[in-house]
Tab-separated table of C-alpha atoms in Angstrom:
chain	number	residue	atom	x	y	z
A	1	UNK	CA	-3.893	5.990	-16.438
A	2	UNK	CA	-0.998	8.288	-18.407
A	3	UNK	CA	2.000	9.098	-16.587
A	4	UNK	CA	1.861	12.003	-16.535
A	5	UNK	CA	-2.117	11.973	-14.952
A	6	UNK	CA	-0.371	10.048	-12.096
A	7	UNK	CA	2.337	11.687	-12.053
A	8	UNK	CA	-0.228	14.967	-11.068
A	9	UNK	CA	-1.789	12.889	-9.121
A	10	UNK	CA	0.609	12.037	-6.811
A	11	UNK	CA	2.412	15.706	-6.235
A	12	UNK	CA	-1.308	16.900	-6.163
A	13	UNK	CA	-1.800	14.708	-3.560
A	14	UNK	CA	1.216	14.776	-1.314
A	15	UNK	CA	1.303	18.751	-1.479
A	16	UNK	CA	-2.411	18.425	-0.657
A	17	UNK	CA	-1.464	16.434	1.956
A	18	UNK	CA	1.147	18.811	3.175
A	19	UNK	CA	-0.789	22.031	2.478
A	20	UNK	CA	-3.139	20.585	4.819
A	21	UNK	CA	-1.008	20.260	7.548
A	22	UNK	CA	0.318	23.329	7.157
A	23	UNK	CA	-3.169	24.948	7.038
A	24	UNK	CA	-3.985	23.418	10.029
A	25	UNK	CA	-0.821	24.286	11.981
A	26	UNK	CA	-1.020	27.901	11.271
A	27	UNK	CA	-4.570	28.241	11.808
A	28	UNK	CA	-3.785	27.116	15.334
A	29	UNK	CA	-0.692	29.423	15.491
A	30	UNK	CA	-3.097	32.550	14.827
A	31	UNK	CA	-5.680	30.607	17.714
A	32	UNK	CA	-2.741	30.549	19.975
A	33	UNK	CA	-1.395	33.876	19.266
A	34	UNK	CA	-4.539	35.674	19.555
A	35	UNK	CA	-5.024	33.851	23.084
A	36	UNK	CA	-1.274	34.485	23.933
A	37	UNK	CA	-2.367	38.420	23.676
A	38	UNK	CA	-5.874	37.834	25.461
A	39	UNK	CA	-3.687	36.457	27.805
A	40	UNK	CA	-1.123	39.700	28.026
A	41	UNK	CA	-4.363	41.598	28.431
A	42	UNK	CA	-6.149	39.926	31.605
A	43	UNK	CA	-2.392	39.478	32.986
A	44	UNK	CA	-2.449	43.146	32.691
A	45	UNK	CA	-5.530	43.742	33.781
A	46	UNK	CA	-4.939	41.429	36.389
A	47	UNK	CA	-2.333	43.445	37.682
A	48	UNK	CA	-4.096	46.490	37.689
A	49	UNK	CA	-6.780	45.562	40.102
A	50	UNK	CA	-4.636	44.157	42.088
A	51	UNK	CA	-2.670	47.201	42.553
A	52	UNK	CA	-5.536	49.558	43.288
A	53	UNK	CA	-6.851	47.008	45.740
A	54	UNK	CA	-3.824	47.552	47.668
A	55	UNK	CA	-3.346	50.974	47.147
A	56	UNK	CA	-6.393	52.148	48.858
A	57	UNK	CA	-9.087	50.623	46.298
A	58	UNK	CA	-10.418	48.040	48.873
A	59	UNK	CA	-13.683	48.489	48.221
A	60	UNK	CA	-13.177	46.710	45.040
A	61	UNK	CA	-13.073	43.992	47.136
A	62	UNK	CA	-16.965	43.579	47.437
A	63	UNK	CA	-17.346	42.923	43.525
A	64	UNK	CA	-18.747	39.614	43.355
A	65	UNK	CA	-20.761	40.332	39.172
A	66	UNK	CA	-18.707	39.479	36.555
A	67	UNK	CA	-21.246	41.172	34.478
A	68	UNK	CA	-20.694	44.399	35.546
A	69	UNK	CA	-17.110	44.923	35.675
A	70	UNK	CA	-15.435	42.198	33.857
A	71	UNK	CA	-13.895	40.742	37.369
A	72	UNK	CA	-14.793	39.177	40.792
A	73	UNK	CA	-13.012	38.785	43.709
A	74	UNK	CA	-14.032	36.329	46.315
A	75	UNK	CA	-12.355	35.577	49.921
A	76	UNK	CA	-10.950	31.901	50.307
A	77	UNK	CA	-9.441	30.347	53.710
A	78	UNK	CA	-6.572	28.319	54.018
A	79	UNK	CA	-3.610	27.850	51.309
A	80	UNK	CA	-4.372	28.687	47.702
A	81	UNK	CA	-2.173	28.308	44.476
A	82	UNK	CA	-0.285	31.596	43.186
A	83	UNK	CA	-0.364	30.269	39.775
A	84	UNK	CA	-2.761	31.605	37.069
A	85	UNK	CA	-5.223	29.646	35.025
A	86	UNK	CA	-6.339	30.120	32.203
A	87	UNK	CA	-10.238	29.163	30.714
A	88	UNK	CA	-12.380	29.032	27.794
A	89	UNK	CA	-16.050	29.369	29.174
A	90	UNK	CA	-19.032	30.529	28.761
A	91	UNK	CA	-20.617	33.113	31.938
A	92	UNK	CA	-23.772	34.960	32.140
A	93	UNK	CA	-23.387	38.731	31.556
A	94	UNK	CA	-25.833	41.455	31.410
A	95	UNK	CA	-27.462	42.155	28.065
A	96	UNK	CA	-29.840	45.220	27.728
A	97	UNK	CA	-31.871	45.146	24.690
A	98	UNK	CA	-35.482	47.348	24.345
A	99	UNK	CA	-34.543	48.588	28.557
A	100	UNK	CA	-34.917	45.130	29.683
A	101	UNK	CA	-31.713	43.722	31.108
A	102	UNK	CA	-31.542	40.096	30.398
A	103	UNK	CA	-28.500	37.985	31.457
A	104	UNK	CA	-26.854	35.625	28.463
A	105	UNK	CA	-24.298	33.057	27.687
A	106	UNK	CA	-21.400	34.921	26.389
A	107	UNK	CA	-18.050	33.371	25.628
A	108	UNK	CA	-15.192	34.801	27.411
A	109	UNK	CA	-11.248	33.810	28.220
A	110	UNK	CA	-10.952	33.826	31.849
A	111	UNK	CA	-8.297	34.429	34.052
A	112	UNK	CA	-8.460	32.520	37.536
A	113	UNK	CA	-5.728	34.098	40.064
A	114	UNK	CA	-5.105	34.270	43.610
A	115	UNK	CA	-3.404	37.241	45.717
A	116	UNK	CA	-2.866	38.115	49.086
A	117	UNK	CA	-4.127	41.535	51.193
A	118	UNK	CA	-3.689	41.991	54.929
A	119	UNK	CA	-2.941	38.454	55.388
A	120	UNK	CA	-6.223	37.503	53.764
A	121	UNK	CA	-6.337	35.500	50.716
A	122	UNK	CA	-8.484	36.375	47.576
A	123	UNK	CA	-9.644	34.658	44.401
A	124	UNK	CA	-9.548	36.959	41.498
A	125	UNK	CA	-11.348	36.425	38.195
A	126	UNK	CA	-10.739	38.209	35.281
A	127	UNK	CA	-12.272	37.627	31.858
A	128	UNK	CA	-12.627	38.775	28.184
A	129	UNK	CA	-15.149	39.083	25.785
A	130	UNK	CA	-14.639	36.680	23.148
A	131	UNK	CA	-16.949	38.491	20.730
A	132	UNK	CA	-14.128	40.089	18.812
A	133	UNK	CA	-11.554	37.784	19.026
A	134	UNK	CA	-14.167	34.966	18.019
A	135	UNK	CA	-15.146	37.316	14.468
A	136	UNK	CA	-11.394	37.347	14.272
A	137	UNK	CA	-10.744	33.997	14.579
A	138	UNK	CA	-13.343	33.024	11.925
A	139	UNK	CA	-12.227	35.600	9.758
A	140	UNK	CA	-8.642	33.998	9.990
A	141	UNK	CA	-10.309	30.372	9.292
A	142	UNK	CA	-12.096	31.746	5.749
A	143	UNK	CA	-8.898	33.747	4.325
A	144	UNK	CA	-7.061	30.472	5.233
A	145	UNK	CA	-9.685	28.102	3.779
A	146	UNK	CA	-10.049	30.169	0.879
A	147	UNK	CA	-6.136	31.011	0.557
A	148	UNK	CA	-5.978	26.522	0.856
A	149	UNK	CA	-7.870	26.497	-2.071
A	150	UNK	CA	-6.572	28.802	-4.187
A	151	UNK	CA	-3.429	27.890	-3.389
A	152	UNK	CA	-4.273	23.956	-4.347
A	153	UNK	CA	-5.961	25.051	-7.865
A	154	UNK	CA	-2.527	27.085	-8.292
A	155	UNK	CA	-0.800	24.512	-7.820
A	156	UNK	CA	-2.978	21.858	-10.070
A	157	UNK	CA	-3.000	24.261	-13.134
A	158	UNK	CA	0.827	24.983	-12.511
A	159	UNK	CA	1.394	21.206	-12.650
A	160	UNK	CA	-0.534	20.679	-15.996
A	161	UNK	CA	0.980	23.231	-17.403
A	162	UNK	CA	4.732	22.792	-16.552
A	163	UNK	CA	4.267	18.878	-16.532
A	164	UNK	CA	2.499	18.637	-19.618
A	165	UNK	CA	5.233	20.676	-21.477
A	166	UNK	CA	7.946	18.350	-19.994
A	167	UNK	CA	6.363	15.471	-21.404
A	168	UNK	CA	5.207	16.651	-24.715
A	169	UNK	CA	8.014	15.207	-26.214
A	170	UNK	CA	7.794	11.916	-24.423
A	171	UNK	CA	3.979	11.706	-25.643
A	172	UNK	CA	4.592	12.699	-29.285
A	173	UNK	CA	7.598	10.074	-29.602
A	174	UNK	CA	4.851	7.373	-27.977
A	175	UNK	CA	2.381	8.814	-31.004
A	176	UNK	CA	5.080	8.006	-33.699
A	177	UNK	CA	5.998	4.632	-32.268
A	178	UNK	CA	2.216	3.482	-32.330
A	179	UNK	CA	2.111	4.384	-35.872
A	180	UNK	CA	5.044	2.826	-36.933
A	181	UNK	CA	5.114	0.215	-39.141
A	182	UNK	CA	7.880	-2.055	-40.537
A	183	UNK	CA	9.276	-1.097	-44.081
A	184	UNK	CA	6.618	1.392	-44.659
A	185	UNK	CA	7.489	4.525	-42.263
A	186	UNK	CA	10.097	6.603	-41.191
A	187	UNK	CA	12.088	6.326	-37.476
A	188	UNK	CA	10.358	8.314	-34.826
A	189	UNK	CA	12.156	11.456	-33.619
A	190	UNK	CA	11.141	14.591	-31.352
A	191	UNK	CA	12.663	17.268	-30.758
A	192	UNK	CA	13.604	17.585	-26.856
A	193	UNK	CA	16.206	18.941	-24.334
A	194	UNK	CA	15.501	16.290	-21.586
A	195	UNK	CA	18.375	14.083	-21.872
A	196	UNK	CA	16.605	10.630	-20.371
A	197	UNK	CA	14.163	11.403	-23.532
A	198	UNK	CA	17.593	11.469	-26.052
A	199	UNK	CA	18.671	8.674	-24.321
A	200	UNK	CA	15.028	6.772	-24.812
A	201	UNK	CA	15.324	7.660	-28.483
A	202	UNK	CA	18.268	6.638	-29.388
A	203	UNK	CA	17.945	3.450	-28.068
A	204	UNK	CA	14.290	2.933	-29.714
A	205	UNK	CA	15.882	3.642	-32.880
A	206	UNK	CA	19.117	1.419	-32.680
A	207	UNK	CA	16.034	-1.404	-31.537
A	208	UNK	CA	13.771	-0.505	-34.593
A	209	UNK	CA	16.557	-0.263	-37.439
A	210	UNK	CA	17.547	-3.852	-36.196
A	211	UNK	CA	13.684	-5.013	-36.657
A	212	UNK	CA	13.562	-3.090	-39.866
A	213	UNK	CA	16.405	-5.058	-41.076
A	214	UNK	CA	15.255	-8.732	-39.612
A	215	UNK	CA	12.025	-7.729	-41.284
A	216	UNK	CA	13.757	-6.700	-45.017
A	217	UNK	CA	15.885	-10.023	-44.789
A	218	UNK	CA	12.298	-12.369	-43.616
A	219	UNK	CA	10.364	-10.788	-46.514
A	220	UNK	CA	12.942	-11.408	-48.598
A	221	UNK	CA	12.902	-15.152	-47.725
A	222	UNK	CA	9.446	-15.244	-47.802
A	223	UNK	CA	10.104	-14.228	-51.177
A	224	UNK	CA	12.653	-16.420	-51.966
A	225	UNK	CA	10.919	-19.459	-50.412
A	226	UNK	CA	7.772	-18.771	-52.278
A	227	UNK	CA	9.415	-19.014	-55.620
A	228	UNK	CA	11.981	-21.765	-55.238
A	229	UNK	CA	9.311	-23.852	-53.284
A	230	UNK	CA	6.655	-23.666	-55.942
A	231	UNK	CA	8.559	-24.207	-58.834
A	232	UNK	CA	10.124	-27.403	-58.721
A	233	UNK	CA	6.383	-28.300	-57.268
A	234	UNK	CA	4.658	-27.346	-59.994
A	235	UNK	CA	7.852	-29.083	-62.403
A	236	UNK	CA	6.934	-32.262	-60.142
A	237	UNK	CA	3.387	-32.040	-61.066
A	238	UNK	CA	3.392	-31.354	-65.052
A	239	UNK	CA	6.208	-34.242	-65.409
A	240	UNK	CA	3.897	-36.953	-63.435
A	241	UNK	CA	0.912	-35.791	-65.523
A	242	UNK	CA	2.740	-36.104	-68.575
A	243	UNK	CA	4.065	-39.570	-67.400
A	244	UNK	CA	0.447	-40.629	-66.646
A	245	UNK	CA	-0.955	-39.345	-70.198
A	246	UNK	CA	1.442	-41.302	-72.392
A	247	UNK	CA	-0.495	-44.107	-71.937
A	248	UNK	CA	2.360	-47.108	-71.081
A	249	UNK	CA	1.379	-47.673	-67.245
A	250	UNK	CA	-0.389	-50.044	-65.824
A	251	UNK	CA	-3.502	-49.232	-63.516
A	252	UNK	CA	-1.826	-50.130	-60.150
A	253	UNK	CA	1.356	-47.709	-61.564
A	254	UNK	CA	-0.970	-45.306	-62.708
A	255	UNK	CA	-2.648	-45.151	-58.979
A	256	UNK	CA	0.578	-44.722	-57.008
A	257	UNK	CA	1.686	-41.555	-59.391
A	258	UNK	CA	-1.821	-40.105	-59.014
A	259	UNK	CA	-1.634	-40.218	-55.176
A	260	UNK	CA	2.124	-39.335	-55.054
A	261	UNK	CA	0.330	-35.959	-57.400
A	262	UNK	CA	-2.285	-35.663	-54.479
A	263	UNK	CA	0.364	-35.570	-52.214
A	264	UNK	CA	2.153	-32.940	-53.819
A	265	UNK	CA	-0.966	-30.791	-54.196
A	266	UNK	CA	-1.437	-31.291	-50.321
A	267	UNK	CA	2.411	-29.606	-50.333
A	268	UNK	CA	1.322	-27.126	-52.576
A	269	UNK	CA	-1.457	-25.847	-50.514
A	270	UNK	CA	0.270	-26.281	-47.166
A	271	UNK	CA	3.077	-24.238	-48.667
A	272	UNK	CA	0.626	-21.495	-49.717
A	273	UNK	CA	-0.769	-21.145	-46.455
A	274	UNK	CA	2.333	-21.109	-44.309
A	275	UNK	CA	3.483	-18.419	-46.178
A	276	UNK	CA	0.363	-16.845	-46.556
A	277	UNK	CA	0.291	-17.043	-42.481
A	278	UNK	CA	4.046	-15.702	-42.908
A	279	UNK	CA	3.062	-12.737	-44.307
A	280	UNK	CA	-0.104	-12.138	-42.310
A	281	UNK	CA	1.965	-12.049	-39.109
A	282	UNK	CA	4.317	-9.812	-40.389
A	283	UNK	CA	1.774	-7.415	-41.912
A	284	UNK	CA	2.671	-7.427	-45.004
A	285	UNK	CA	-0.881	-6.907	-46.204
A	286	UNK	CA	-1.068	-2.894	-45.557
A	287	UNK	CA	-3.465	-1.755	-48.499
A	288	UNK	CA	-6.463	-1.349	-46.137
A	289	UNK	CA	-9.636	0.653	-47.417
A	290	UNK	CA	-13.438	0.421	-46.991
A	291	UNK	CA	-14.595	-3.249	-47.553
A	292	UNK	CA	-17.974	-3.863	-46.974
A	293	UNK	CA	-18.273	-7.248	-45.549
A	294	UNK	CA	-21.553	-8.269	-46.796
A	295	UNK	CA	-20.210	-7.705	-50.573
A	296	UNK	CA	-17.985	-10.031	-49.921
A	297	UNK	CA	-20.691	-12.809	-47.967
A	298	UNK	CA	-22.500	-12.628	-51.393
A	299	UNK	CA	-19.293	-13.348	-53.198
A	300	UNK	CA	-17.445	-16.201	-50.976
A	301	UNK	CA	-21.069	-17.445	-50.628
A	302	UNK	CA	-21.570	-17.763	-55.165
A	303	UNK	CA	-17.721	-19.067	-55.330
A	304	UNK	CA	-18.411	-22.066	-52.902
A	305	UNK	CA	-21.604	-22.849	-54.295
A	306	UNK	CA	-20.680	-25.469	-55.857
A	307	UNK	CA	-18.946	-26.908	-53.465
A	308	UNK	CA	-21.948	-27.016	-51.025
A	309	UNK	CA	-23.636	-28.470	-53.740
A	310	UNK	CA	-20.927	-31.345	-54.364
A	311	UNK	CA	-20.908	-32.083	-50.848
A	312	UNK	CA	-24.834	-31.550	-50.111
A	313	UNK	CA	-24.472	-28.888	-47.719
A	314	UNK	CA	-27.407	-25.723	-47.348
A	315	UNK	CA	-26.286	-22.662	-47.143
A	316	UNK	CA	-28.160	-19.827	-46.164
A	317	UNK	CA	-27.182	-15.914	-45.823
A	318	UNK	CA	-28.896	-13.147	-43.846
A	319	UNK	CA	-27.612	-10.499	-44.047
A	320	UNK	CA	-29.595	-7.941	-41.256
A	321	UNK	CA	-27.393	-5.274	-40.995
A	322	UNK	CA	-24.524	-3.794	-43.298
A	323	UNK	CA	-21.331	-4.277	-41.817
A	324	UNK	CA	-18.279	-2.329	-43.626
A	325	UNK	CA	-14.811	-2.090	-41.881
A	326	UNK	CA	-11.171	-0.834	-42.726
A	327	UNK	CA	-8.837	-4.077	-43.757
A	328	UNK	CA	-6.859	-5.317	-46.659
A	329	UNK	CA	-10.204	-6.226	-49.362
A	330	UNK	CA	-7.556	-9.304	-49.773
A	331	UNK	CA	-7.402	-10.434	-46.337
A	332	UNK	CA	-11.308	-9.649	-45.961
A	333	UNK	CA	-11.842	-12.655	-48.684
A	334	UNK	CA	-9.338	-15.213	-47.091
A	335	UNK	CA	-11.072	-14.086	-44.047
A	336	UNK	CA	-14.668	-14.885	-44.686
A	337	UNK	CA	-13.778	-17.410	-47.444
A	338	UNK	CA	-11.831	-19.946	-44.632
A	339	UNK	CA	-15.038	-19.696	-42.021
A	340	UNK	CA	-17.556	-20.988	-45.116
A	341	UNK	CA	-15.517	-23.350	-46.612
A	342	UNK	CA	-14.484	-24.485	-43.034
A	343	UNK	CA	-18.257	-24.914	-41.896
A	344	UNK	CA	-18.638	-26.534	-45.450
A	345	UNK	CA	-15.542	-28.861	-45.139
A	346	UNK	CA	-16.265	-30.288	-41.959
A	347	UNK	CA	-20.135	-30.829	-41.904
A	348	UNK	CA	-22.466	-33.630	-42.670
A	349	UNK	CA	-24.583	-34.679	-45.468
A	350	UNK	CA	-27.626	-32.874	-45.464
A	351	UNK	CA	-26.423	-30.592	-43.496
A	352	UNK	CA	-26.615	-26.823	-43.680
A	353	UNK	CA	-24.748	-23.782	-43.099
A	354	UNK	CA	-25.999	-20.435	-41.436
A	355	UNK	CA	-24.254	-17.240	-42.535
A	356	UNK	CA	-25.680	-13.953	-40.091
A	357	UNK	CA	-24.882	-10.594	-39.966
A	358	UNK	CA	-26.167	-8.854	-36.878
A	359	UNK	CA	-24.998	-5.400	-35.065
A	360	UNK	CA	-21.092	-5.494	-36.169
A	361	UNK	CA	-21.086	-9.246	-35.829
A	362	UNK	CA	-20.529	-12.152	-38.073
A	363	UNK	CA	-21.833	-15.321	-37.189
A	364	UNK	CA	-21.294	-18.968	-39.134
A	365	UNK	CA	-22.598	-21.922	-37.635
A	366	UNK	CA	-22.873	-25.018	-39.488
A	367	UNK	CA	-23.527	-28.580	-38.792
A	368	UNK	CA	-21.394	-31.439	-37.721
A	369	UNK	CA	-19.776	-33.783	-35.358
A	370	UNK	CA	-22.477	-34.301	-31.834
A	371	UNK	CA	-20.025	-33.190	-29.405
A	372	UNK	CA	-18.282	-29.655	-28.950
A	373	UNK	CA	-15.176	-29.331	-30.114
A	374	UNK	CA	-11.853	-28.328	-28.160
A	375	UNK	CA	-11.949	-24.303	-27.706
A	376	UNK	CA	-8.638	-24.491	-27.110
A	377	UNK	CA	-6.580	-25.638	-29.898
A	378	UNK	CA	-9.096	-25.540	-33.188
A	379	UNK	CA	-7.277	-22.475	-33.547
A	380	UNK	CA	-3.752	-23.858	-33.299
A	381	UNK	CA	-1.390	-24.705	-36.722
A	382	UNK	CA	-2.336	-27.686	-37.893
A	383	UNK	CA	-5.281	-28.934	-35.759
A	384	UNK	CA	-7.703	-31.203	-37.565
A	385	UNK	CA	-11.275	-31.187	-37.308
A	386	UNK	CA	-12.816	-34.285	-36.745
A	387	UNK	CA	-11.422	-37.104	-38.288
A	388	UNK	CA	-10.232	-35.926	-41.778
A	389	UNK	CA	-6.820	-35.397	-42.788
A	390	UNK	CA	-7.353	-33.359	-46.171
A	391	UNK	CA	-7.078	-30.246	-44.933
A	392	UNK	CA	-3.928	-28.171	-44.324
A	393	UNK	CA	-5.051	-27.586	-40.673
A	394	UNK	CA	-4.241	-24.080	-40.893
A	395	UNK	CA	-7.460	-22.879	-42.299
A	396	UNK	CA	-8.596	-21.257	-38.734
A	397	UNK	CA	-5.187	-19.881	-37.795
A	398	UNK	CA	-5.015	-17.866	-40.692
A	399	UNK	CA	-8.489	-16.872	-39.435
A	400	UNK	CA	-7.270	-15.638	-36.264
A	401	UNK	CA	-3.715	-14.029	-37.716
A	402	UNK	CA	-5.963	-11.747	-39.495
A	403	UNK	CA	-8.660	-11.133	-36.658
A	404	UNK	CA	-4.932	-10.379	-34.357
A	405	UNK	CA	-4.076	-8.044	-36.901
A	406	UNK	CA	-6.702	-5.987	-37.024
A	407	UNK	CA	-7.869	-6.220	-33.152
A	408	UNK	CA	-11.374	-8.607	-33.980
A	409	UNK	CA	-12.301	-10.805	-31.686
A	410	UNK	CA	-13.251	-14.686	-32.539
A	411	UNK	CA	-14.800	-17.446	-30.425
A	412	UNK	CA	-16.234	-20.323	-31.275
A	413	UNK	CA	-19.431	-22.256	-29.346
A	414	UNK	CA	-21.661	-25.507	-29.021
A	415	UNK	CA	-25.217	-24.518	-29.351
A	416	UNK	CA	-28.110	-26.615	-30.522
A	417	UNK	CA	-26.166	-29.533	-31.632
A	418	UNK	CA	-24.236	-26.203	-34.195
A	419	UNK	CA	-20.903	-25.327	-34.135
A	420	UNK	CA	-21.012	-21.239	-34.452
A	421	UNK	CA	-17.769	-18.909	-34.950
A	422	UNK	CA	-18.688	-15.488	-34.043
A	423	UNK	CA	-16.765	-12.860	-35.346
A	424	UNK	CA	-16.884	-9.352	-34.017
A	425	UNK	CA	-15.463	-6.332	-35.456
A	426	UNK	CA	-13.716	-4.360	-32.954
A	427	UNK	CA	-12.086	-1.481	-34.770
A	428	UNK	CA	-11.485	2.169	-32.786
């Protein structure tokens, strides 16, 4: 998830969290308000009857129907409490509707008192519609449901917008870093006020001028090595052939120079291919354009040939699908060229090698050694395969440099007495 998703995520959710409760707490402020002047009212009301009742109204003391007038009063014996109570309940009260008089549940606040006339004590009951106050009390619940929500998508939009400017630069610095590559682009920058985003800058450029520099000075070694390496190689080489074509040595002479020159050729190629795997690493190999990868089968598959042939070894293509992907055509070649020769290399006579392209996958599986090999390090520098020792043992981690490079994935399996490397292409 981006930061700055979370980031809205979290303030959405803690001032949804606090919105709520302060939703809640006011909705029950109104509830307790609106009772709190109920409450004036029957106090009042209260007070009223209990006035005329002493002041010559005592015939109000016979109302016994809270339906009628809205109060009863009853006569109780012995000690009572002064205090008043107050109830939400539900009474039955009179209801006329086509002349009939029916009595109903209605929902009322009542008032539960006591008072004292001509040394007699009295229970007086007051109540209150709730009709009203209950369409008020809804009314208050909607306009605060519906002012929650509005309030929350406020806030949500507000938060996009405000966060998403504050982190623009932050996201199109990120953009510039992933496209960055070593000797072949320009340093990041973005224009911003924020000063932890200066700060972040800075620092990634003081970090990527030093990498551009160890880079320059590597590829220049690289360089370097490559030349000074191969030469006096190569000098090596011509002087022992020339020694061996003037004729003057003797056969077991003759045998020791030609395996000190197969030596050297073993240097040769081991040189090539560290610093071939040098320069795959680094990505040095940035001319990337449409290959198509079963071009390339046909080719790798007409150059080795004759190799299968030499060493008796089938090989058959099918090639189901087209497959065509964005990589260095160069890279494509070493590519498929090190899986054929590979299942080539290390098979049997007789043997045979199966080349398929299926749905954005290569697959090479060839014949071999019974038993599967180790999953774990054929794919490590100088590994051997079986029980040779010709090869430079780097064939397969230049095979995986390149599928690191450009994000392919490789595996390699045991099926059917056939050792298969599957190769998928994986590009976004």
């Amino acid at each position: 998830m981006k930061l700055i998703n979370r980031t809205i995520l979290y303030l959405s959710g803690f001032l949804l969290l606090a919105i709520s409760i302060w939703s809640v707490v006011f909705y029950l402020s109104i509830i307790d308000e609106i009772k709190d002047s109920i409450d004036d009212g029957l106090e009042d009301k209260k007070e009223r009857i209990i006035y005329e009742v002493r002041h010559g109204g005592s015939d109000m003391l016979s109302v016994k129907d809270l339906s009628k007038r809205f109060f009863s009063i009853e006569k109780i014996e012995g000690e009572y409490n002064s205090k008043n109570r107050y109830l939400d309940t539900l009474v039955p009260l009179e209801d006329i509707e086509d002349e009939k008089i029916e009595h109903e549940l209605e929902a009322v606040r009542m008032l539960v008192s006591h008072f004292k006339y001509k040394e007699q004590g009295y229970k007086l009951v007051v109540v209150n519609l709730m009709v009203e106050e209950d369409d008020l009390m809804e009314a208050a619940f909607w306009d605060i449901f519906w002012l929650y929500l509005i309030l929350m998508a406020c806030i949500i939009i507000i938060d996009n917008l405000v966060l998403r400017k504050l982190w623009k630069p932050f996201y199109s610095f990120l953009e510039q870093l992933k496209k960055f590559k070593l000797g072949h682009s320009v340093f990041p920058k973005t224009k911003t006020k924020t000063r932890e985003f200066q700060d972040l800058q800075k620092a990634m450029n003081i970090l990527l001028r030093h990498s551009t520099e160890a880079y320059e000075q590597q590829k220049q070694f690289i360089g370097n090595a490559s030349h000074e390496m191969q030469t006096p190689l190569a000098v090596t080489i011509n002087k022992l052939e020339l020694l061996i074509e003037e004729g003057d040595l003797k056969p077991p002479q003759a045998e020791h120079i030609a395996a000190v020159m197969d030596v050297i050729g073993q240097l040769v190629k081991l040189n090539k291919s560290l610093l071939l795997l040098t320069k795959i690493e680094n990505k040095q190999f940035l001319d990337n354009q449409q290959v198509s990868v079963n071009e390339i089968l046909r080719e790798c598959k007409d150059n080795l040939q004759e190799i299968a042939a030499y060493k008796q070894v089938d090989i058959t293509l099918d090639n189901q699908d087209e497959i065509s992907v964005q990589m260095d055509i160069s890279l494509t070649r070493i590519l498929i060229s090190n899986l054929i020769r590979n299942a080539i290399f290390y098979n049997i006579t007789d043997g045979k090698v199966e080349v398929k392209v299926e749905k954005n996958v290569l697959r090479i599986c060839n014949t071999g050694v019974d038993t599967a090999l180790d999953a774990e390090k054929i794919f490590d520098r100088f590994y051997k395969l079986g029980q040779s020792q010709k090869g430079t043992g780097l064939g397969l981690s230049i095979v995986q440099a390149i599928c690191k490079l450009y994000n392919f994935s490789l595996s390699y399996s045991f099926k059917n007495k056939l050792h298969c490397f599957e190769l998928e292409f994986n590009q976004n």
